[in-house]
């Protein structure tokens, strides 16, 4: 059974409350529940972790090495600032999909750059909570295709 870790970065614990016109009204708990259910329906174990602390996210990426088959990450603001999270993904070589609720390319200029983009399989943004679902499906499809080869 494939195992996927979904990581949520800073301030995502405030989903449903924080700027609902940008991030929607769905809570992080609802997103996580939906991801676990989708994983179960696809025969995949999904675990989730949210942290407002860069080091905790890095530690989770390191701990995932050899334990998880893939990652889905919404690094939040760390997407645009963290070389350390980028290096953790590159260093562990865990297949990873980057997701964002909003379309980061339609927002403030500082959000247009992702340090993660160069080391992840792909980026999904702008579809609200569906970005997570699409990201989970993308990493599962990738891992199954690699396994089939």
Short mmCIF file of C-alpha atoms in Angstrom, two decimals:
data_model
loop_
_atom_site.label_atom_id
_atom_site.label_comp_id
_atom_site.label_asym_id
_atom_site.label_seq_id
_atom_site.Cartn_x
_atom_site.Cartn_y
_atom_site.Cartn_z
CA UNK A 1 0.00 0.00 0.00
CA UNK A 2 1.35 3.41 -0.95
CA UNK A 3 1.87 5.91 1.85
CA UNK A 4 1.56 9.64 1.23
CA UNK A 5 2.32 12.44 3.67
CA UNK A 6 0.49 15.75 3.20
CA UNK A 7 2.30 18.71 4.76
CA UNK A 8 0.64 22.05 5.47
CA UNK A 9 2.75 25.09 6.26
CA UNK A 10 2.24 28.24 8.30
CA UNK A 11 -1.17 29.77 8.88
CA UNK A 12 -3.00 26.94 7.14
CA UNK A 13 -4.40 25.97 10.54
CA UNK A 14 -6.51 29.14 10.13
CA UNK A 15 -8.25 27.95 6.96
CA UNK A 16 -11.93 28.77 6.99
CA UNK A 17 -11.22 31.84 9.12
CA UNK A 18 -8.28 33.53 7.39
CA UNK A 19 -9.09 35.65 4.35
CA UNK A 20 -11.97 33.46 3.12
CA UNK A 21 -12.23 35.46 -0.10
CA UNK A 22 -8.75 34.16 -1.01
CA UNK A 23 -8.51 30.82 0.79
CA UNK A 24 -12.16 29.77 1.00
CA UNK A 25 -14.28 28.65 3.91
CA UNK A 26 -13.16 25.03 4.13
CA UNK A 27 -11.25 24.25 7.32
CA UNK A 28 -7.96 22.36 7.41
CA UNK A 29 -9.70 19.56 9.33
CA UNK A 30 -12.21 19.20 6.47
CA UNK A 31 -9.42 19.15 3.88
CA UNK A 32 -7.55 16.49 5.84
CA UNK A 33 -10.65 14.35 6.29
CA UNK A 34 -11.37 14.52 2.57
CA UNK A 35 -7.77 13.59 1.72
CA UNK A 36 -7.78 10.58 4.03
CA UNK A 37 -11.11 9.44 2.55
CA UNK A 38 -9.85 9.87 -1.01
CA UNK A 39 -6.73 7.92 -0.10
CA UNK A 40 -8.81 5.11 1.38
CA UNK A 41 -10.97 4.94 -1.74
CA UNK A 42 -7.79 4.62 -3.84
CA UNK A 43 -6.12 2.11 -1.52
CA UNK A 44 -3.53 4.60 -0.27
CA UNK A 45 -2.63 5.52 3.31
CA UNK A 46 -2.66 9.30 3.76
CA UNK A 47 -1.26 11.06 6.82
CA UNK A 48 -1.24 14.81 7.42
CA UNK A 49 0.78 17.31 9.40
CA UNK A 50 0.49 21.09 9.79
CA UNK A 51 3.13 23.27 11.35
CA UNK A 52 3.80 26.98 11.55
CA UNK A 53 7.48 26.16 12.11
CA UNK A 54 9.91 25.71 9.24
CA UNK A 55 12.11 23.30 11.19
CA UNK A 56 9.17 21.03 12.03
CA UNK A 57 8.29 20.77 8.34
CA UNK A 58 11.91 19.98 7.49
CA UNK A 59 12.04 17.35 10.24
CA UNK A 60 8.85 15.78 8.86
CA UNK A 61 10.35 15.65 5.36
CA UNK A 62 13.51 14.02 6.73
CA UNK A 63 11.47 11.52 8.77
CA UNK A 64 9.41 10.64 5.69
CA UNK A 65 12.51 9.27 3.93
CA UNK A 66 12.10 5.51 3.80
CA UNK A 67 8.69 5.73 5.49
CA UNK A 68 6.53 7.54 2.92
CA UNK A 69 6.33 6.92 -0.80
CA UNK A 70 5.47 10.51 -1.67
CA UNK A 71 4.67 13.96 -0.38
CA UNK A 72 2.07 16.60 -1.11
CA UNK A 73 3.10 19.96 0.31
CA UNK A 74 1.49 23.34 0.69
CA UNK A 75 4.39 25.18 2.26
CA UNK A 76 2.35 28.38 2.50
CA UNK A 77 4.56 31.44 2.73
CA UNK A 78 7.65 29.21 3.05
CA UNK A 79 7.15 28.42 -0.65
CA UNK A 80 8.51 31.87 -1.41
CA UNK A 81 11.22 32.07 1.24
CA UNK A 82 12.57 28.67 2.28
CA UNK A 83 15.66 27.34 0.63
CA UNK A 84 15.83 24.93 3.59
CA UNK A 85 12.52 23.22 2.73
CA UNK A 86 13.60 23.11 -0.91
CA UNK A 87 16.87 21.45 0.13
CA UNK A 88 15.06 18.94 2.35
CA UNK A 89 12.87 17.83 -0.56
CA UNK A 90 15.88 17.65 -2.89
CA UNK A 91 18.01 15.87 -0.31
CA UNK A 92 15.52 13.16 0.56
CA UNK A 93 14.54 12.60 -3.08
CA UNK A 94 10.95 11.83 -2.05
CA UNK A 95 8.61 12.42 -5.02
CA UNK A 96 6.68 15.56 -4.15
CA UNK A 97 3.80 17.61 -5.53
CA UNK A 98 3.43 21.27 -4.51
CA UNK A 99 -0.09 22.60 -4.01
CA UNK A 100 -1.67 25.96 -3.23
CA UNK A 101 -5.28 26.91 -2.64
CA UNK A 102 -4.99 30.21 -4.48
CA UNK A 103 -3.33 30.86 -7.82
CA UNK A 104 0.00 32.20 -6.59
CA UNK A 105 0.78 33.53 -10.07
CA UNK A 106 -2.23 35.88 -9.98
CA UNK A 107 -1.32 37.34 -6.61
CA UNK A 108 1.36 39.70 -5.29
CA UNK A 109 4.65 39.56 -7.19
CA UNK A 110 6.54 38.09 -4.23
CA UNK A 111 4.26 35.03 -4.38
CA UNK A 112 5.08 34.28 -8.02
CA UNK A 113 8.41 32.60 -7.20
CA UNK A 114 8.50 29.15 -5.63
CA UNK A 115 11.77 27.82 -4.25
CA UNK A 116 10.17 24.37 -4.33
CA UNK A 117 9.19 24.35 -8.01
CA UNK A 118 12.62 23.22 -9.23
CA UNK A 119 12.65 20.09 -7.01
CA UNK A 120 9.02 18.91 -7.12
CA UNK A 121 7.27 16.85 -9.79
CA UNK A 122 4.75 19.59 -10.41
CA UNK A 123 2.69 22.40 -9.00
CA UNK A 124 -1.09 22.66 -8.67
CA UNK A 125 -2.60 25.98 -7.64
CA UNK A 126 -5.76 27.99 -7.81
CA UNK A 127 -8.40 25.31 -7.28
CA UNK A 128 -9.09 25.87 -3.59
CA UNK A 129 -9.36 22.65 -1.57
CA UNK A 130 -9.48 20.70 -4.85
CA UNK A 131 -5.80 21.60 -5.31
CA UNK A 132 -5.02 19.12 -2.53
CA UNK A 133 -7.21 16.41 -4.08
CA UNK A 134 -5.61 16.96 -7.49
CA UNK A 135 -2.16 16.90 -5.89
CA UNK A 136 -2.90 13.64 -4.12
CA UNK A 137 -4.17 12.06 -7.32
CA UNK A 138 -1.10 13.34 -9.20
CA UNK A 139 1.42 11.85 -6.76
CA UNK A 140 -0.48 8.54 -6.66
CA UNK A 141 -0.59 8.36 -10.47
CA UNK A 142 3.12 9.14 -10.65
CA UNK A 143 4.07 6.53 -8.06
CA UNK A 144 1.89 3.86 -9.66
CA UNK A 145 3.39 4.60 -13.10
CA UNK A 146 6.93 4.34 -11.72
CA UNK A 147 6.05 1.11 -9.94
CA UNK A 148 4.61 -0.37 -13.15
CA UNK A 149 7.87 0.20 -15.07
#
